[in-house]
XYZ file of C-alpha atoms in Angstrom:
473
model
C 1.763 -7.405 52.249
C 5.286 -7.926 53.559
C 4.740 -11.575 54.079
C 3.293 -12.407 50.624
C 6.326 -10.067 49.703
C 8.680 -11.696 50.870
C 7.518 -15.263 49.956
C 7.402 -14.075 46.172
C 10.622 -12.110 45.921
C 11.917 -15.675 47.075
C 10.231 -17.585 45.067
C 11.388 -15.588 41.823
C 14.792 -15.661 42.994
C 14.604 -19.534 43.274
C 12.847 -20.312 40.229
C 15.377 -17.875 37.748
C 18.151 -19.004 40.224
C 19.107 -14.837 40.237
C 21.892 -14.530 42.552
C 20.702 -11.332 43.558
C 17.137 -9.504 43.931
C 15.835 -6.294 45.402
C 12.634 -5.321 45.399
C 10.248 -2.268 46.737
C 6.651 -1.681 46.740
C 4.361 0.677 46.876
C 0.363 0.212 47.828
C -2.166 1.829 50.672
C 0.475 4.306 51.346
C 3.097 2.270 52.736
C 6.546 0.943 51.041
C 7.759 -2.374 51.614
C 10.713 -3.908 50.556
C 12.579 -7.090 50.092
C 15.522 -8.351 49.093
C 17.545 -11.856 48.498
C 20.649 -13.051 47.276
C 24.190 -12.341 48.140
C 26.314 -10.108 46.553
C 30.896 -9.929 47.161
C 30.695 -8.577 50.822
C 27.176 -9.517 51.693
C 23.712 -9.906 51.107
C 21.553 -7.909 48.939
C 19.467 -5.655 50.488
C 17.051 -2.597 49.470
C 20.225 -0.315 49.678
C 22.221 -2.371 47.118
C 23.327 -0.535 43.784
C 22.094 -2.237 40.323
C 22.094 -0.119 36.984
C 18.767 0.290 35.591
C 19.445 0.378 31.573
C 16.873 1.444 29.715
C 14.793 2.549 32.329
C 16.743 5.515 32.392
C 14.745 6.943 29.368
C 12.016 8.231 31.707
C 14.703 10.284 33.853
C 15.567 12.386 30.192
C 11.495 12.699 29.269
C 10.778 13.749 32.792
C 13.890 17.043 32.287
C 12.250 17.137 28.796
C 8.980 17.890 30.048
C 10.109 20.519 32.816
C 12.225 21.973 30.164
C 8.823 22.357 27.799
C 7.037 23.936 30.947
C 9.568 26.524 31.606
C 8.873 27.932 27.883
C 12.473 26.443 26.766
C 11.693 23.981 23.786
C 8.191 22.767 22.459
C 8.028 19.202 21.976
C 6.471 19.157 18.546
C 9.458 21.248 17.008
C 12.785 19.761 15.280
C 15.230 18.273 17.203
C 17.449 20.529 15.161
C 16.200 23.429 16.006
C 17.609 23.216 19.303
C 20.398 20.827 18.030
C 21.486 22.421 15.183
C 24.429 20.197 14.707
C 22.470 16.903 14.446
C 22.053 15.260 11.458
C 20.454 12.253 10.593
C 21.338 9.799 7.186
C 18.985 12.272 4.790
C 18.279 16.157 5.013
C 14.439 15.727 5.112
C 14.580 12.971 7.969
C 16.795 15.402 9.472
C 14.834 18.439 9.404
C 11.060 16.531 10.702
C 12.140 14.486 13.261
C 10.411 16.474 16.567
C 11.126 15.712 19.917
C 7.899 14.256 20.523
C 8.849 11.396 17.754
C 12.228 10.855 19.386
C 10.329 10.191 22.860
C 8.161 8.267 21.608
C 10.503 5.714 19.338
C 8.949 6.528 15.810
C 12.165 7.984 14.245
C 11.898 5.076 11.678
C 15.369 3.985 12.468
C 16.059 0.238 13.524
C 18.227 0.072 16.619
C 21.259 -0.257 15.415
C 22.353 -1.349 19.199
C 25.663 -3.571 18.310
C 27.027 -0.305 17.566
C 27.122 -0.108 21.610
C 29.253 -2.982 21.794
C 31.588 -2.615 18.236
C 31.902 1.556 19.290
C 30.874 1.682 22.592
C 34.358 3.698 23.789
C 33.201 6.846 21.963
C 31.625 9.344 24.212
C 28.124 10.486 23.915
C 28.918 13.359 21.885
C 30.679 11.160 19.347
C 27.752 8.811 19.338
C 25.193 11.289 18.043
C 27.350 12.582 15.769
C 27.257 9.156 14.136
C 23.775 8.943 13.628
C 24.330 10.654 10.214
C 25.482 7.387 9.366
C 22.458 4.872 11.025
C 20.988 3.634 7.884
C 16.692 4.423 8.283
C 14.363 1.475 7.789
C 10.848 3.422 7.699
C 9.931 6.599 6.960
C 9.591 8.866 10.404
C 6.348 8.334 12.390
C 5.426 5.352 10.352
C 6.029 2.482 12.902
C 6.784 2.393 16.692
C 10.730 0.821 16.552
C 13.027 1.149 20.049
C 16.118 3.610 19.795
C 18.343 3.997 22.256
C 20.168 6.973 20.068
C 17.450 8.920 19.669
C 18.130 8.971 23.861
C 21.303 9.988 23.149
C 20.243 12.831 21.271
C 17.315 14.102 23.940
C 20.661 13.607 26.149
C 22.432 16.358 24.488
C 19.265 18.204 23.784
C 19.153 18.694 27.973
C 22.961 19.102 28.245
C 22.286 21.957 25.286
C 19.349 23.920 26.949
C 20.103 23.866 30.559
C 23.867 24.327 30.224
C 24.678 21.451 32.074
C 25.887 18.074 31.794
C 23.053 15.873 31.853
C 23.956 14.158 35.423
C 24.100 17.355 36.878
C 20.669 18.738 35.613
C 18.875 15.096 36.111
C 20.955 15.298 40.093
C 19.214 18.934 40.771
C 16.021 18.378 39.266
C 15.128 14.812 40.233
C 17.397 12.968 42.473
C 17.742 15.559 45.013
C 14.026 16.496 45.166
C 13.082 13.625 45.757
C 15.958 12.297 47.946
C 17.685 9.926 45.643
C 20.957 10.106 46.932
C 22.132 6.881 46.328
C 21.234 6.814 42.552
C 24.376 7.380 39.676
C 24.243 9.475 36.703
C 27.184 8.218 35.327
C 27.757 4.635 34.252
C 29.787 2.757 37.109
C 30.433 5.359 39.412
C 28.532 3.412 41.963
C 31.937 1.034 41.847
C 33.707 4.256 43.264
C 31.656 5.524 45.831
C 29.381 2.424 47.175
C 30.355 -0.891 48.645
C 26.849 -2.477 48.593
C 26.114 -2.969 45.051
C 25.620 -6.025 42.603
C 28.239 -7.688 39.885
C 27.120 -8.873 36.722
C 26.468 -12.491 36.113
C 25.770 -14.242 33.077
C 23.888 -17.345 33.378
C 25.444 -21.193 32.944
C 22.427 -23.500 33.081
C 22.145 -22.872 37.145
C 25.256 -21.304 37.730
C 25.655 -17.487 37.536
C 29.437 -16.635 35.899
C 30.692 -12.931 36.646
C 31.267 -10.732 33.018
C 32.309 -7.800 32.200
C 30.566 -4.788 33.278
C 28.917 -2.803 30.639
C 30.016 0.641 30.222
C 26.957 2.830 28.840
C 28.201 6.750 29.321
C 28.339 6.640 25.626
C 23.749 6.745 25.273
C 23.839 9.289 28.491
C 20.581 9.116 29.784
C 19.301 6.318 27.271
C 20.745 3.149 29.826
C 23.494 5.039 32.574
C 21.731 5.069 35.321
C 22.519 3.268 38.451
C 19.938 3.031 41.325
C 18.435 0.468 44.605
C 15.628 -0.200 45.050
C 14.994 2.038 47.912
C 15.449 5.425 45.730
C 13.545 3.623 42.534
C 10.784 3.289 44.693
C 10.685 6.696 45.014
C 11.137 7.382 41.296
C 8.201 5.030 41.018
C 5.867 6.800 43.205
C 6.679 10.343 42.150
C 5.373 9.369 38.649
C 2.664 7.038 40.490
C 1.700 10.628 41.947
C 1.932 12.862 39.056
C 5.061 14.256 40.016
C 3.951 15.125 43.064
C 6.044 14.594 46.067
C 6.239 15.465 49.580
C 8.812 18.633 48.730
C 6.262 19.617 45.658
C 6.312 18.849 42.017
C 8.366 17.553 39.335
C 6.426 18.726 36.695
C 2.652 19.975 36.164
C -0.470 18.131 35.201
C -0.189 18.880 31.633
C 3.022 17.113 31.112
C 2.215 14.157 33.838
C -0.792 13.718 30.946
C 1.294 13.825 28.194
C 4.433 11.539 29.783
C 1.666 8.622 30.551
C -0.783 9.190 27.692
C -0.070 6.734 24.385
C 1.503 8.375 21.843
C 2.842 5.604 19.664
C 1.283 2.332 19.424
C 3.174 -0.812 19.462
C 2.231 -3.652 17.679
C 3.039 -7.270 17.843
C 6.420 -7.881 17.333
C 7.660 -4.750 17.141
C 9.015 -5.141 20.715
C 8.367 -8.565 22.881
C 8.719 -11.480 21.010
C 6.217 -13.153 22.863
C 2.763 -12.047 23.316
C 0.112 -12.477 26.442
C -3.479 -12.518 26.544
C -3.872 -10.148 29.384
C -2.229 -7.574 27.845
C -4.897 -6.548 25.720
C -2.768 -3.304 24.325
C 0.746 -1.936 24.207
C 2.172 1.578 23.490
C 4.197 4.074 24.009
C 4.464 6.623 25.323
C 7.114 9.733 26.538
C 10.164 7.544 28.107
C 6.972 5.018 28.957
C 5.508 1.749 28.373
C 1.794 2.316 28.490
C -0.216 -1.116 28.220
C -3.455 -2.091 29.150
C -3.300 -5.124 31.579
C -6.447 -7.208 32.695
C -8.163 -4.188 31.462
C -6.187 -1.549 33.495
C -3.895 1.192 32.611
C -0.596 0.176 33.409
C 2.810 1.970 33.377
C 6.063 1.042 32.885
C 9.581 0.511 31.848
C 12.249 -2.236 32.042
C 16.178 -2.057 31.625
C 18.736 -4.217 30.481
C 22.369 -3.615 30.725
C 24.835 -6.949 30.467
C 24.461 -8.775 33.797
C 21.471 -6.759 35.092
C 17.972 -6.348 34.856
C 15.417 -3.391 36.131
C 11.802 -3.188 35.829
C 9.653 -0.123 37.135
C 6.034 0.122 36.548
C 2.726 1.593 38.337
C -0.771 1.120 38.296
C -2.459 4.823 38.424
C -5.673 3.699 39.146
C -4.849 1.455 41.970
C -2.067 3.657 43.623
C 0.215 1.089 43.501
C 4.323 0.902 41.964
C 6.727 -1.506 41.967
C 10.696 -1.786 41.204
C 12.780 -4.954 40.667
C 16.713 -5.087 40.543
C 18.725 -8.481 39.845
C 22.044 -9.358 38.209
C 21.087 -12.364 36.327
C 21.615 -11.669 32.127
C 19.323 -12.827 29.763
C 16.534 -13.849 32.394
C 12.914 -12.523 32.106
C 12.734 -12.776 35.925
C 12.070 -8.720 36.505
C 8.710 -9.461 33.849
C 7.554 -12.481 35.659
C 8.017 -10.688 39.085
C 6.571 -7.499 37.433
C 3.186 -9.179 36.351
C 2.883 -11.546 39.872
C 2.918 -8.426 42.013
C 0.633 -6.643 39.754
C -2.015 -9.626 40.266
C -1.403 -9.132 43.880
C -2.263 -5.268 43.683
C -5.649 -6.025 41.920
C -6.711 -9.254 43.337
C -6.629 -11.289 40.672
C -6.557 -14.765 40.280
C -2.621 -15.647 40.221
C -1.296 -16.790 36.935
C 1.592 -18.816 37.400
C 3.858 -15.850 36.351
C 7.169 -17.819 36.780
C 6.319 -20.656 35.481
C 5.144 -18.780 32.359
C 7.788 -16.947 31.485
C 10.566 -19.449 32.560
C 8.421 -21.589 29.431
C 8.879 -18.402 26.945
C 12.752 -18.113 28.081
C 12.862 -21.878 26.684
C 11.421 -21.420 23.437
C 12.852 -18.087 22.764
C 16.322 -20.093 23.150
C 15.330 -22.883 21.060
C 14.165 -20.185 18.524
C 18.079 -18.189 18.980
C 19.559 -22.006 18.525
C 17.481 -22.904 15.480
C 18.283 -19.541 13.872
C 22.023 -20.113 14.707
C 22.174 -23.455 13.123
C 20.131 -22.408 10.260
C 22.768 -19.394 9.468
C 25.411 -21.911 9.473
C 23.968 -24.714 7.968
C 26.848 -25.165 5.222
C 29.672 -24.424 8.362
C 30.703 -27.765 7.505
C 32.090 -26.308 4.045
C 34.648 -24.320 2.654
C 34.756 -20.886 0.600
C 37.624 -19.530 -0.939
C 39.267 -16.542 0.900
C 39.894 -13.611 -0.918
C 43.545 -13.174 -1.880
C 44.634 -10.253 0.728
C 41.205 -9.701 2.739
C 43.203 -9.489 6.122
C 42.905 -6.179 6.875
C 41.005 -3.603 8.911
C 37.700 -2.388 8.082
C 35.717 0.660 9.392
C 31.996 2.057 9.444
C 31.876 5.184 10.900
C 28.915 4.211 13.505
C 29.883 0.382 13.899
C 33.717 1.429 13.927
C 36.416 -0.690 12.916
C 37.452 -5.016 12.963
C 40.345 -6.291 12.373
C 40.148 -9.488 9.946
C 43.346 -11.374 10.238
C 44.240 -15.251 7.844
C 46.170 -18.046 9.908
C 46.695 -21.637 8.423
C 44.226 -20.313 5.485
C 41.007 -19.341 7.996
C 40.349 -16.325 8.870
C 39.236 -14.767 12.430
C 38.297 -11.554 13.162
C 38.236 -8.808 16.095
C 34.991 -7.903 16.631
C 33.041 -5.858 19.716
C 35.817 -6.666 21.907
C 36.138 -10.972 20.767
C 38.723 -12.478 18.338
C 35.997 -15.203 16.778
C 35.988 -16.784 13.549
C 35.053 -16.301 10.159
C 33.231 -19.954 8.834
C 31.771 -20.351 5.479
C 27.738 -20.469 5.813
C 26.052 -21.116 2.244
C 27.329 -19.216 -0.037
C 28.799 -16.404 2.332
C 30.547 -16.644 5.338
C 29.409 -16.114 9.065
C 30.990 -14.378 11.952
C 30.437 -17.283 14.603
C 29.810 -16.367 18.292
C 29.685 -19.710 18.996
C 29.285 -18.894 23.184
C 25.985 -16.956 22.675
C 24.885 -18.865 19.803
C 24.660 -15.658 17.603
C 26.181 -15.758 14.117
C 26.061 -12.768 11.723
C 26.004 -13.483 7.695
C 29.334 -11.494 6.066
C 30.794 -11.201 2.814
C 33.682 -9.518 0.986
C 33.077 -7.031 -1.676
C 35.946 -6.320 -4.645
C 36.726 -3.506 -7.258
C 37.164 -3.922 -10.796
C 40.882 -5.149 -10.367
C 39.518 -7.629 -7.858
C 40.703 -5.964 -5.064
C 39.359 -6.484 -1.791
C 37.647 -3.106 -0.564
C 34.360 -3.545 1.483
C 33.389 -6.003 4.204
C 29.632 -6.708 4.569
C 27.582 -7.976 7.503
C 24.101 -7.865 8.559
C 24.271 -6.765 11.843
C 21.206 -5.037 12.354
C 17.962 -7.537 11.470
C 15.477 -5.119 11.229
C 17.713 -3.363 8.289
C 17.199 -4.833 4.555
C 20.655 -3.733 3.875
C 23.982 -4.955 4.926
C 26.487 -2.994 7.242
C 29.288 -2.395 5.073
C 32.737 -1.805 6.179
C 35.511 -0.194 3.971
C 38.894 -1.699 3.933
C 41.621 0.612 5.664
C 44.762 1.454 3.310
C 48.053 0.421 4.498
């Protein structure tokens, strides 16, 4: 195993050109891990520090469920009833959303996730607060849709019920049981207390540039975690094991069941937009992707925090897990190494995993081009600027931007850029030009003709614009 290992953990590495990737394994009873890639100080190793993202989630379900079997909440009761200062955009949303649907992703809200990026300096508290003003898409339970605030809010659900901040109770309950001592509750504290950990590169054709590092204490336990892949290994073969480990349980058989059991199915193109012919189903299920893959159950969950990608999965009926760390943004490397070493696990005939998904990462850029250039087909143009629209706007979940005119164009600040405003049709566009994103906008008057609203639409899965409201002086 640890020469195939190796050989493939190379070979990824090479053919996504990650500067960094650790990797551990799990099968027969033995761990194996490797590791390639350099990193400021060294090279990468099994020890080396990467945050996870979203793969977080399962740390949250996993208190959830221990706090269900010590009598404390149920998971099919209101969130409010132990939150009773949540609140959600309408009463009746507010009062039926359970637990169980906010584990499970089937709140009906869209994700909303630029708010992370336009807001992302409020603290967690602040952020779930501001779900009263996340505009719904579907009616609750209708349709499986990923939210990291929903996370948020199981976040301060656990900091609620066990008195604790959620570090500490995820620290006493799962990292030091199972002897995770190198893992981080809290976004970036690896930076303070470890010298062996990865930086966050964004890619440049081949090249890998450093970027900012993402601070995520604002979801909690929805994307903060920090780990290597020496202590997500063990994460990985707790839940491989039912919880079990070799100090005792996590959590019982009932909730092990219930954590890995589907309870929301997904269905195409409500997450990946790509599909694959061996995975014959997808769902969801308590902080869990459960899929069917070449006909077996398989578990798992990936991450994605700027600069860095996780993936941690498990076979049940095979007794095999897997993690994968790298610091390579926007790659589907962690997938393609994900599925390979699954293949390995069960024998099967290999499927050219890299090659695969290094062919979907091309088309899903020539799809994010084409849908760039098509949003500012009429960029050429010109639109007349409303007389005094410099300004600043606010939305009380996306927060505020600051629109300012020069030489009679306008630019505005926006999650953390100063980018312009181009006309596109017969609106105007906010143009990141460097990530080939653009966002449709428009200006909204009063009666006098007053400017007084700003409109974009951030959030695609929403039939309805984000609307900003112009600041008084």
């Amino acid at each position: 195993m640890q020469n195939s290992l190796d050989q493939v953990v190379k070979d990824c590495a090479k053919a996504f050109h990650l500067p960094g990737l650790s990797v551990g394994v799990y099968q027969g009873g033995k761990s194996y891990f490797s590791a390639t890639g350099g990193r400021q100080g060294g090279r990468v190793d099994k020890e080396t520090v990467y945050p996870i993202g979203s793969a977080s989630k399962a740390f949250i379900a996993a208190v959830v469920m221990q706090l269900g079997e010590e009598g404390l909440l149920a998971l099919d009761e209101p969130l409010i009833r132990y939150l009773p200062n949540l609140a959600l955009f309408d009463s009746k949303r507010t009062a039926e959303i359970t637990i169980r649907d906010a584990l499970c992703h089937r709140s009906g809200l869209p994700r909303h996730d630029i708010t992370l990026f336009t807001n992302g300096r409020t603290s967690l508290v602040e952020m779930v607060y501001n779900m009263r003003f996340l505009e719904p898409q579907w009616p609750a339970g209708q349709r499986f849709c990923y939210q990291n605030h929903m996370f948020a809010a199981l976040t301060l659900l656990v900091e609620r019920i066990t008195g604790q901040p959620w570090g500490v109770a995820v620290q006493g309950r799962i990292l030091e049981p199972l002897g995770m001592l190198r893992t981080y509750t809290r976004s970036q504290e690896y930076e303070e207390k470890e010298s062996n950990y990865a930086r966050p590169m964004a890619p440049l054709g081949v090249l890998n540039l450093p970027v900012k590092n993402m601070n995520t204490d604002c979801v909690g336990g929805a994307g903060a975690v920090s780990s290597n892949a020496q202590d997500f290994l063990a994460w990985a073969i707790a839940n491989l094991h039912g919880g079990r480990h070799a100090g005792g349980r996590l959590y019982g058989d009932q909730a092990a069941a219930e954590l890995f059991q589907a309870q929301m199915p997904i269905r195409e193109g409500e997450m990946s937009p790509y599909s694959l012919p061996e995975v014959t189903e997808s769902n969801y299920g308590l902080g869990w992707f459960v899929d069917r893959y070449r006909g077996e159950k398989f578990v798992h969950h990936g991450g994605t925090v700027t600069g860095f990608k996780s993936l941690v999965g498990f076979l049940p009926d095979w007794d095999f897990a897997f993690c994968a760390l790298h610091n390579r943004n926007a790659s589907l490397a962690a997938s393609a190494l994900g599925y390979t070493l699954c293949d390995m696990a069960l024998s099967a005939v290999p499927a050219k995993w890299c090659d695969r998904f290094l062919e979907i990462e091309k088309q899903l850029g020539q799809k994010v081009h084409e849908t760039y250039r098509k949003t500012l087909s009429n960029s050429g143009g010109s639109i007349a600027i409303p007389p005094g629209c410099a300004g600043i706007y606010h939305n009380q979940a996306y927060g505020s931007v600051r629109i300012v005119e020069h030489r009679g164009k306008l630019r505005i600040h926006f999650a953390g850029r100063k980018v312009p405003l181009v006309p596109a049709g017969d609106k105007m566009a906010i143009d990141l030009g460097k990530i080939k994103q653009a966002f449709p906008c428009w200006f909204e008057t009063d009666e006098n003709n007053e400017t007084n609203g700003f409109l974009v639409k951030l959030e695609p899965m929403l039939d309805s614009a984000i609307r900003f409201v112009r600041k008084k002086s």
